[in-house]
Amino acid sequence: MNIVIIGTGNVATVLGKKLVSAGHHIVQVVGRNVAPAGQLATMLGSTSVNTLSAINKNAPFYLIAVNDSAIANVAKQLSLPGSIVVHTAASVSKKILKSISKQYGVFYPLQALNKEKTEIPEMPVYVDAVNEETLEILIDLGKTISENVSQASDEDRLKLHVAAVFCNNFTNHLLALAENYCKQENLNFELFKPLIKETATKVMDASPAKVQTGPAVRHDQLTIQKHLEILNAYPSTQKLYKLITESIQSHYS
Amino acid sequence: MNIVIIGTGNVATVLGKKLVSAGHHIVQVVGRNVAPAGQLATMLGSTSVNTLSAINKNAPFYLIAVNDSAIANVAKQLSLPGSIVVHTAASVSKKILKSISKQYGVFYPLQALNKEKTEIPEMPVYVDAVNEETLEILIDLGKTISENVSQASDEDRLKLHVAAVFCNNFTNHLLALAENYCKQENLNFELFKPLIKETATKVMDASPAKVQTGPAVRHDQLTIQKHLEILNAYPSTQKLYKLITESIQSHYS
């Protein structure tokens, strides 16, 4: 498939690479900033332009991979009748694209994409479209880069995003809090990395609810009290410690 | 080293296996319940007894790997002058062992140990002891099973435990909440596993604070509001969503 990519961030870059290695051709990269657009185009064996008015209008497929908040503005400036146009956002309705073309939809990779990484992780893809014909094309495209392609409506995708926030953004923040605390307390955060890795590895083949351990689930109030005292110097971390402990204790009571 | 292991749970089992494969000899397993004690002893090429009064008193080293709350009771029943006695708990003082021997200490593996798993993960070990001589023996023992052996006082170990709770227990609970929500909402939790894996992989060579993404850190209040509405049906999960979002926003503001 010949594809125009709009955007130069993490999603644009990683999806671009993945699509190219699946045999697709990126006919153009559109990015406001000259340098990143040029770099991404070079990486994908393509060319770049820096304004939406200079977009190649003859492609069959347009992938809008810009910030959620920028999609509406991009949509306003495009008219691509006869082409398929998708965005990649979890929590934005597909309808935001309806003025661009009659064949619009969403191509949402359920993964934390990072353009700095050389190894591209496995990514389930959720697609949605305004009609069956477009949906089938999106499913076929998805299957060229992922073993797991499913349909998810706007509402489903929003629901998926909530779970993704817990699995990725929130767990990462707990690690960031732990890292910050380790720095302050002169503890070597590096030595927690095997534990972090094992925590994720463990749930690859076990339900997280079945492998919950720690002072909270065993109602070890003595240890919890000692931990809360240590966290006196970290009020917001302490507040989270309390609330997550309560959540664990009510979840397993 | 000839070692008696007291306990038959996750820590006793995994440390036992690790010690055996490092060339140590488990001379006895002590466990209240006949079947698990026998099974562990067989696995470790050892024999078992089921009461502390039947313990082999001639070993140079005793590893007490029982629940935190059971250590005091075990200690009360043992007198092993001339031997080294350690427990494996993060949040319990080494002094709890002082009535057993003059050479006591702690051997704390910073890892989520699970006896069901065949592959044993990398585990940094923190040791502590009442005197230098015992400490050196513990460091040497640690080095036979880990590349990272450090000393940590009772207070340091308690501090380490707080960070471990965040890196393991609390992140696991967020995954459990996500899993439960997926079940209720008919979303396939299996498809979040590549994301969970990538979340941990990402911080192996990057600071979690530097790779924070999501609606909270980009102050995307519109998406946050949509997510909170979806979580109306899950009040305690919603409360956590709010508090962690606030924590992220104050952390990066």
Coordinates of C-alpha atoms in Angstrom, one line a residue:
Chain A
M1 CA 0.0 0.0 0.0
N2 CA 1.1 3.6 -0.7
I3 CA 0.9 5.6 2.4
V4 CA 1.3 9.2 3.4
I5 CA 2.2 9.7 7.0
I6 CA 1.3 12.9 8.8
G7 CA 3.4 13.4 11.9
T8 CA 6.9 12.7 13.0
G9 CA 6.6 11.6 16.6
N10 CA 6.8 8.2 18.3
V11 CA 3.7 6.7 16.7
A12 CA 4.5 8.1 13.2
T13 CA 8.1 6.8 13.4
V14 CA 7.5 3.4 14.8
L15 CA 4.4 2.6 12.6
G16 CA 6.3 4.0 9.6
K17 CA 9.2 1.6 10.2
K18 CA 6.9 -1.3 10.9
L19 CA 4.9 -0.6 7.7
V20 CA 8.0 -0.3 5.6
S21 CA 9.4 -3.5 6.9
A22 CA 6.0 -5.2 6.0
G23 CA 6.5 -4.1 2.4
H24 CA 4.4 -0.9 2.3
H25 CA 5.7 2.3 0.6
I26 CA 5.6 5.6 2.4
V27 CA 5.1 8.0 -0.4
Q28 CA 5.4 11.1 1.8
V29 CA 6.0 12.3 5.3
V30 CA 4.3 15.5 6.4
G31 CA 5.8 17.3 9.4
R32 CA 5.8 20.9 10.4
N33 CA 9.5 20.9 11.5
V34 CA 11.9 20.5 8.6
A35 CA 14.6 18.5 10.3
P36 CA 12.5 15.7 12.0
A37 CA 10.3 15.4 8.9
G38 CA 13.4 15.0 6.7
Q39 CA 15.0 12.5 9.0
L40 CA 11.9 10.4 9.2
A41 CA 11.4 10.5 5.4
T42 CA 15.0 9.4 4.9
M43 CA 14.6 6.6 7.4
L44 CA 11.5 5.4 5.6
G45 CA 12.9 5.8 2.0
S46 CA 10.5 8.7 1.4
T47 CA 10.4 12.4 0.9
S48 CA 9.0 15.1 3.2
V49 CA 7.0 18.3 3.0
N50 CA 6.4 20.7 5.8
T51 CA 2.9 22.1 5.2
L52 CA -0.4 20.3 4.8
S53 CA -1.0 22.4 1.7
A54 CA 2.0 20.7 0.0
I55 CA 0.6 17.2 0.8
N56 CA 0.6 14.6 -2.1
K57 CA -3.1 14.2 -2.8
N58 CA -2.9 11.0 -4.9
A59 CA -2.2 8.4 -2.2
P60 CA -4.8 5.8 -1.4
F61 CA -4.0 5.9 2.3
Y62 CA -3.3 8.7 4.9
L63 CA -2.1 8.0 8.4
I64 CA -2.5 10.9 10.8
A65 CA -0.2 10.2 13.7
V66 CA -0.1 13.6 15.5
N67 CA -0.9 14.5 19.1
D68 CA -4.6 13.9 20.0
S69 CA -5.1 17.7 20.4
A70 CA -3.7 18.4 16.9
I71 CA -5.9 16.0 15.0
A72 CA -8.9 18.4 14.7
N73 CA -6.6 21.1 13.2
V74 CA -5.1 18.7 10.7
A75 CA -8.5 17.5 9.7
K76 CA -9.7 21.0 9.1
Q77 CA -7.0 21.6 6.5
L78 CA -7.4 18.4 4.5
S79 CA -9.7 17.2 1.8
L80 CA -8.9 13.8 0.4
P81 CA -12.0 12.4 -1.2
G82 CA -11.5 8.9 -2.5
S83 CA -8.7 8.1 -0.1
I84 CA -8.7 6.3 3.2
V85 CA -7.8 8.5 6.2
V86 CA -7.1 7.2 9.7
H87 CA -5.8 8.6 12.9
T88 CA -4.0 6.5 15.6
A89 CA -5.5 7.9 18.8
A90 CA -7.2 5.9 21.5
S91 CA -9.4 8.5 23.0
V92 CA -10.5 10.5 19.9
S93 CA -13.6 9.7 17.9
K94 CA -13.2 8.6 14.3
K95 CA -15.8 11.2 13.4
I96 CA -13.2 13.9 13.8
L97 CA -12.0 12.9 10.3
K98 CA -15.4 12.8 8.6
S99 CA -14.9 16.1 6.6
I100 CA -11.8 14.8 4.9
S101 CA -13.1 11.7 3.1
K102 CA -16.0 9.3 3.0
Q103 CA -13.6 6.5 4.0
Y104 CA -12.2 7.3 7.4
G105 CA -11.3 5.3 10.4
V106 CA -8.9 4.6 13.2
F107 CA -5.7 2.5 13.4
Y108 CA -4.8 2.3 17.1
P109 CA -1.7 0.3 18.1
L110 CA -2.0 -0.9 21.8
Q111 CA 1.6 -0.3 22.7
A112 CA 4.0 2.2 24.1
L113 CA 5.8 3.3 21.0
N114 CA 9.2 4.9 21.3
K115 CA 11.1 6.1 18.3
E116 CA 14.4 5.9 20.1
K117 CA 14.3 2.2 20.4
T118 CA 15.7 0.0 17.7
E119 CA 13.7 -3.1 18.6
I120 CA 10.0 -2.7 17.8
P121 CA 7.8 -4.5 20.3
E122 CA 4.8 -6.7 19.4
M123 CA 1.7 -4.4 19.1
P124 CA -1.9 -5.5 19.0
V125 CA -3.8 -3.2 16.6
Y126 CA -7.4 -2.0 17.1
V127 CA -9.2 -0.7 14.0
D128 CA -12.4 1.0 13.4
A129 CA -14.0 2.5 10.3
V130 CA -17.1 4.3 9.0
N131 CA -18.0 1.5 6.7
E132 CA -17.4 -2.3 6.2
E133 CA -15.3 -1.8 3.1
T134 CA -12.8 0.6 4.8
L135 CA -12.8 -1.6 7.9
E136 CA -11.7 -4.6 5.9
I137 CA -8.9 -2.7 4.3
L138 CA -7.8 -1.6 7.8
I139 CA -7.9 -5.1 9.1
D140 CA -5.8 -6.4 6.2
L141 CA -3.3 -3.6 6.7
G142 CA -3.2 -4.3 10.4
K143 CA -2.5 -8.0 9.7
T144 CA 0.6 -7.1 7.8
I145 CA 2.2 -5.7 10.9
S146 CA 0.5 -7.5 13.8
E147 CA -0.8 -10.9 14.8
N148 CA -3.6 -9.4 16.7
V149 CA -6.0 -7.1 14.9
S150 CA -9.4 -6.5 16.3
Q151 CA -12.2 -4.0 15.8
A152 CA -12.9 -1.5 18.5
S153 CA -15.5 1.2 18.4
D154 CA -14.8 4.7 19.7
E155 CA -16.3 3.7 23.0
D156 CA -14.4 0.4 23.1
R157 CA -11.2 2.2 22.3
L158 CA -11.7 4.7 25.1
K159 CA -12.3 1.8 27.4
L160 CA -9.1 0.1 26.2
H161 CA -7.2 3.3 26.8
V162 CA -8.3 3.4 30.5
A163 CA -6.8 -0.1 31.0
A164 CA -3.7 0.9 29.0
V165 CA -3.2 3.9 31.3
F166 CA -3.1 1.6 34.3
C167 CA -0.8 -1.0 32.6
N168 CA 1.6 1.5 31.2
N169 CA 1.4 5.2 32.4
F170 CA 0.5 4.5 36.0
T171 CA 2.8 1.6 36.6
N172 CA 5.6 3.7 35.0
H173 CA 4.8 6.5 37.4
L174 CA 5.1 4.2 40.4
L175 CA 8.5 3.2 39.2
A176 CA 9.4 6.9 38.8
L177 CA 8.3 7.6 42.4
A178 CA 10.4 4.6 43.5
E179 CA 13.4 5.9 41.5
N180 CA 13.0 9.4 43.0
Y181 CA 12.7 8.0 46.5
C182 CA 15.8 5.8 45.9
K183 CA 17.8 8.9 44.8
Q184 CA 16.8 10.8 47.9
E185 CA 17.5 7.9 50.2
N186 CA 20.8 6.9 48.5
L187 CA 19.5 3.5 47.5
N188 CA 20.7 2.0 44.2
F189 CA 17.6 2.0 41.9
E190 CA 19.6 -0.1 39.4
L191 CA 19.2 -3.1 41.8
F192 CA 15.4 -2.9 41.5
K193 CA 15.5 -3.6 37.8
P194 CA 15.5 -7.4 38.1
L195 CA 12.5 -7.1 40.3
I196 CA 10.7 -4.8 37.9
K197 CA 11.4 -7.2 35.0
E198 CA 10.2 -10.1 37.0
T199 CA 7.0 -8.3 38.0
A200 CA 6.1 -8.0 34.4
T201 CA 7.4 -11.5 33.4
K202 CA 5.3 -13.1 36.2
V203 CA 2.0 -11.9 34.7
M204 CA 2.8 -13.1 31.2
D205 CA 1.4 -16.4 32.2
A206 CA -0.4 -15.8 35.4
S207 CA -3.3 -13.6 36.5
P208 CA -1.9 -10.6 38.4
A209 CA -4.7 -11.0 41.0
K210 CA -3.3 -14.5 41.7
V211 CA 0.3 -13.5 42.2
Q212 CA -0.3 -10.5 44.5
T213 CA 2.2 -10.4 47.3
G214 CA 3.5 -7.9 49.9
P215 CA 2.5 -6.4 53.2
A216 CA -0.9 -5.1 52.0
V217 CA -2.3 -8.4 50.8
R218 CA -1.1 -10.3 53.9
H219 CA -2.6 -7.5 56.1
D220 CA 0.8 -7.0 57.7
Q221 CA -0.1 -3.7 59.5
L222 CA 3.1 -3.6 61.4
T223 CA 5.2 -3.4 58.3
I224 CA 2.8 -1.0 56.6
Q225 CA 3.1 1.3 59.6
K226 CA 6.9 1.2 59.4
H227 CA 6.8 2.0 55.7
L228 CA 4.4 4.9 56.2
E229 CA 6.7 6.4 58.8
I230 CA 9.6 6.2 56.3
L231 CA 7.4 8.0 53.8
N232 CA 6.7 10.9 56.1
A233 CA 9.2 12.8 54.1
Y234 CA 7.3 12.1 50.9
P235 CA 3.7 13.2 51.6
S236 CA 2.3 12.5 48.1
T237 CA 4.1 9.2 47.8
Q238 CA 2.8 8.3 51.3
K239 CA -0.7 9.2 50.2
L240 CA -0.4 6.8 47.3
Y241 CA 1.1 4.1 49.5
K242 CA -2.0 4.4 51.8
L243 CA -4.6 4.4 49.0
I244 CA -3.0 1.5 47.0
T245 CA -2.7 -0.5 50.2
E246 CA -6.4 0.1 51.0
S247 CA -7.3 -0.8 47.5
I248 CA -5.3 -4.1 47.7
Q249 CA -6.8 -4.9 51.1
S250 CA -10.4 -4.3 49.9
H251 CA -9.7 -6.2 46.6
Y252 CA -8.7 -9.4 48.4
S253 CA -10.7 -9.2 51.6
Chain B
M1 CA 28.5 -24.7 52.9
N2 CA 26.3 -27.0 54.8
I3 CA 22.9 -25.3 55.3
V4 CA 19.7 -26.1 57.2
I5 CA 16.7 -24.4 55.7
I6 CA 13.7 -23.5 58.0
G7 CA 10.6 -22.9 55.9
T8 CA 9.1 -24.4 52.8
G9 CA 7.6 -21.4 51.0
N10 CA 8.7 -19.3 48.0
V11 CA 11.8 -17.9 49.5
A12 CA 12.9 -21.2 51.1
T13 CA 12.3 -23.1 47.9
V14 CA 13.9 -20.6 45.5
L15 CA 16.9 -19.8 47.7
G16 CA 17.3 -23.5 48.3
K17 CA 17.5 -24.3 44.6
K18 CA 19.8 -21.5 43.9
L19 CA 22.1 -22.5 46.8
V20 CA 22.2 -26.1 45.7
S21 CA 23.0 -25.2 42.1
A22 CA 25.8 -23.0 43.4
G23 CA 27.3 -26.1 45.1
H24 CA 26.1 -25.8 48.6
H25 CA 24.6 -28.7 50.5
I26 CA 21.2 -28.5 52.2
V27 CA 21.7 -30.8 55.2
Q28 CA 18.1 -30.5 56.4
V29 CA 14.7 -28.8 55.6
V30 CA 12.5 -28.0 58.6
G31 CA 8.8 -27.5 57.8
R32 CA 5.7 -27.9 60.0
N33 CA 3.8 -29.6 57.2
V34 CA 5.0 -33.1 56.3
A35 CA 4.2 -33.1 52.6
P36 CA 5.8 -29.7 51.5
A37 CA 8.8 -30.2 53.7
G38 CA 9.4 -33.7 52.2
Q39 CA 8.9 -32.4 48.7
L40 CA 11.3 -29.5 49.2
A41 CA 13.9 -31.8 50.8
T42 CA 13.7 -34.3 47.9
M43 CA 14.0 -31.4 45.4
L44 CA 17.2 -30.2 47.2
G45 CA 18.7 -33.7 47.8
S46 CA 18.1 -33.4 51.5
T47 CA 16.0 -34.8 54.3
S48 CA 13.2 -33.1 56.3
V49 CA 11.9 -32.9 59.8
N50 CA 8.7 -31.3 61.0
T51 CA 9.4 -29.8 64.3
L52 CA 12.1 -27.4 65.4
S53 CA 13.0 -29.7 68.3
A54 CA 14.2 -32.3 65.7
I55 CA 16.5 -29.8 64.0
N56 CA 20.0 -30.9 63.2
K57 CA 22.1 -28.9 65.6
N58 CA 25.5 -29.5 63.9
A59 CA 25.2 -27.3 60.8
P60 CA 27.4 -24.2 60.4
F61 CA 24.6 -22.2 58.8
Y62 CA 20.8 -21.8 59.3
L63 CA 18.5 -20.0 56.9
I64 CA 15.2 -19.0 58.5
A65 CA 12.9 -18.4 55.5
V66 CA 9.5 -18.3 57.1
N67 CA 6.7 -15.6 57.1
D68 CA 7.8 -12.3 58.8
S69 CA 5.3 -12.8 61.6
A70 CA 6.6 -16.4 62.3
I71 CA 10.3 -15.5 62.8
A72 CA 9.9 -14.5 66.4
N73 CA 8.3 -17.7 67.3
V74 CA 11.0 -19.8 65.5
A75 CA 13.7 -17.8 67.2
K76 CA 12.2 -18.5 70.6
Q77 CA 12.5 -22.2 70.0
L78 CA 16.1 -22.3 68.8
S79 CA 19.5 -22.2 70.4
L80 CA 22.4 -22.7 68.0
P81 CA 25.5 -21.3 69.6
G82 CA 28.5 -21.4 67.3
S83 CA 26.4 -21.4 64.1
I84 CA 25.4 -18.6 61.8
V85 CA 21.7 -17.9 61.8
V86 CA 20.0 -15.6 59.3
H87 CA 16.5 -14.6 58.3
T88 CA 15.5 -13.4 54.9
A89 CA 13.0 -10.7 55.7
A90 CA 13.2 -7.1 54.5
S91 CA 11.2 -5.4 57.3
V92 CA 12.3 -7.4 60.3
S93 CA 15.3 -6.4 62.4
K94 CA 18.2 -8.8 62.6
K95 CA 18.1 -8.5 66.4
I96 CA 15.1 -10.8 66.4
L97 CA 17.6 -13.6 66.1
K98 CA 20.0 -12.5 68.9
S99 CA 18.9 -15.2 71.4
I100 CA 19.8 -18.0 69.0
S101 CA 23.5 -17.4 68.4
K102 CA 26.2 -14.8 68.6
Q103 CA 26.5 -14.9 64.9
Y104 CA 23.3 -13.7 63.4
G105 CA 22.3 -11.6 60.4
V106 CA 20.1 -11.2 57.4
F107 CA 20.2 -12.5 53.9
Y108 CA 17.6 -10.6 51.9
P109 CA 17.0 -11.3 48.2
L110 CA 15.6 -8.3 46.5
Q111 CA 13.3 -10.2 44.1
A112 CA 9.8 -11.6 43.9
L113 CA 10.5 -15.3 44.4
N114 CA 8.0 -17.8 43.2
K115 CA 8.5 -21.5 43.8
E116 CA 6.2 -22.5 40.9
K117 CA 8.6 -21.0 38.3
T118 CA 11.3 -23.1 36.8
E119 CA 13.5 -20.2 35.7
I120 CA 15.0 -18.4 38.7
P121 CA 15.4 -14.7 38.1
E122 CA 18.5 -12.6 38.8
M123 CA 18.4 -11.5 42.5
P124 CA 20.5 -8.8 44.1
V125 CA 21.2 -9.8 47.7
Y126 CA 21.4 -7.5 50.7
V127 CA 23.1 -8.9 53.8
D128 CA 23.6 -7.6 57.3
A129 CA 25.2 -9.1 60.4
V130 CA 26.0 -8.5 64.0
N131 CA 29.7 -8.5 63.4
E132 CA 32.3 -8.2 60.6
E133 CA 33.3 -11.9 60.6
T134 CA 29.7 -13.0 60.1
L135 CA 29.1 -10.2 57.5
E136 CA 32.0 -11.4 55.4
I137 CA 30.7 -15.0 55.4
L138 CA 27.3 -13.7 54.3
I139 CA 28.9 -11.6 51.5
D140 CA 30.8 -14.6 50.3
L141 CA 27.7 -16.8 50.4
G142 CA 25.7 -14.1 48.6
K143 CA 28.4 -13.9 45.8
T144 CA 27.9 -17.6 45.1
I145 CA 24.3 -16.9 44.0
S146 CA 24.3 -13.3 42.9
E147 CA 26.4 -10.7 41.1
N148 CA 25.1 -8.0 43.3
V149 CA 25.7 -8.4 47.0
S150 CA 25.5 -5.3 49.2
Q151 CA 25.3 -4.6 52.9
A152 CA 22.0 -3.0 54.2
S153 CA 21.3 -2.2 57.8
D154 CA 17.9 -2.9 59.3
E155 CA 16.9 0.7 58.5
D156 CA 18.3 0.5 54.9
R157 CA 16.5 -2.8 54.3
L158 CA 13.2 -1.3 55.5
K159 CA 13.8 1.6 53.1
L160 CA 14.6 -0.8 50.3
H161 CA 11.4 -2.7 51.0
V162 CA 9.3 0.5 50.6
A163 CA 10.7 0.9 47.0
A164 CA 10.2 -2.8 46.4
V165 CA 6.6 -2.5 47.3
F166 CA 6.1 0.2 44.7
C167 CA 8.1 -1.7 42.0
N168 CA 6.4 -5.0 42.6
N169 CA 3.3 -5.2 44.8
F170 CA 1.8 -1.9 43.8
T171 CA 2.5 -2.2 40.0
N172 CA 1.1 -5.7 40.2
H173 CA -2.0 -4.4 41.9
L174 CA -2.6 -1.8 39.1
L175 CA -2.4 -4.7 36.6
A176 CA -4.9 -6.7 38.7
L177 CA -7.3 -3.7 38.7
A178 CA -6.8 -3.4 34.9
E179 CA -7.4 -7.2 34.5
N180 CA -10.6 -7.0 36.6
Y181 CA -11.9 -4.0 34.7
C182 CA -11.2 -5.7 31.4
K183 CA -13.2 -8.8 32.5
Q184 CA -16.1 -6.6 33.5
E185 CA -16.0 -4.6 30.2
N186 CA -15.4 -7.6 28.0
L187 CA -12.0 -6.4 26.9
N188 CA -9.2 -9.0 26.2
F189 CA -6.6 -8.5 28.9
E190 CA -4.3 -10.9 27.0
L191 CA -3.8 -8.1 24.4
F192 CA -2.3 -5.8 27.1
K193 CA 0.6 -8.2 27.8
P194 CA 2.9 -6.8 25.1
L195 CA 2.3 -3.4 26.6
I196 CA 3.0 -4.6 30.2
K197 CA 6.2 -6.3 29.0
E198 CA 7.3 -3.2 27.1
T199 CA 6.6 -0.9 30.1
A200 CA 9.1 -2.9 32.1
T201 CA 11.6 -3.3 29.2
K202 CA 11.6 0.4 28.6
V203 CA 12.9 1.2 32.1
M204 CA 15.8 -1.3 31.9
D205 CA 17.9 1.4 30.1
A206 CA 15.9 4.6 30.7
S207 CA 14.8 6.5 33.8
P208 CA 11.1 5.9 34.3
A209 CA 10.7 9.7 34.9
K210 CA 12.1 10.4 31.4
V211 CA 9.7 8.0 29.6
Q212 CA 6.5 9.0 31.3
T213 CA 3.7 9.3 28.7
G214 CA -0.1 9.4 28.8
P215 CA -3.0 11.9 29.3
A216 CA -1.8 12.8 32.8
V217 CA 1.7 14.0 32.0
R218 CA 0.5 15.9 28.9
H219 CA -2.3 17.5 31.0
D220 CA -4.9 16.2 28.6
Q221 CA -7.9 17.0 30.9
L222 CA -10.4 16.1 28.2
T223 CA -9.2 12.5 27.9
I224 CA -8.9 12.3 31.7
Q225 CA -12.5 13.4 32.1
K226 CA -13.7 10.8 29.6
H227 CA -11.7 8.1 31.5
L228 CA -13.1 9.1 34.8
E229 CA -16.6 8.9 33.5
I230 CA -16.0 5.3 32.3
L231 CA -14.7 4.5 35.7
N232 CA -17.9 5.7 37.4
A233 CA -18.8 2.1 37.7
Y234 CA -15.5 1.3 39.5
P235 CA -15.3 3.8 42.4
S236 CA -12.1 2.6 44.1
T237 CA -10.3 2.3 40.7
Q238 CA -11.6 5.7 39.8
K239 CA -10.2 7.1 43.1
L240 CA -6.8 5.6 42.3
Y241 CA -7.0 7.0 38.7
K242 CA -7.6 10.5 40.1
L243 CA -4.8 10.3 42.7
I244 CA -2.2 8.8 40.4
T245 CA -3.1 11.4 37.8
E246 CA -2.7 14.2 40.3
S247 CA 0.6 12.7 41.4
I248 CA 1.9 12.6 37.9
Q249 CA 0.8 16.1 37.2
S250 CA 2.5 17.5 40.3
H251 CA 5.6 15.4 39.7
Y252 CA 6.2 16.9 36.2
S253 CA 4.7 20.4 36.7

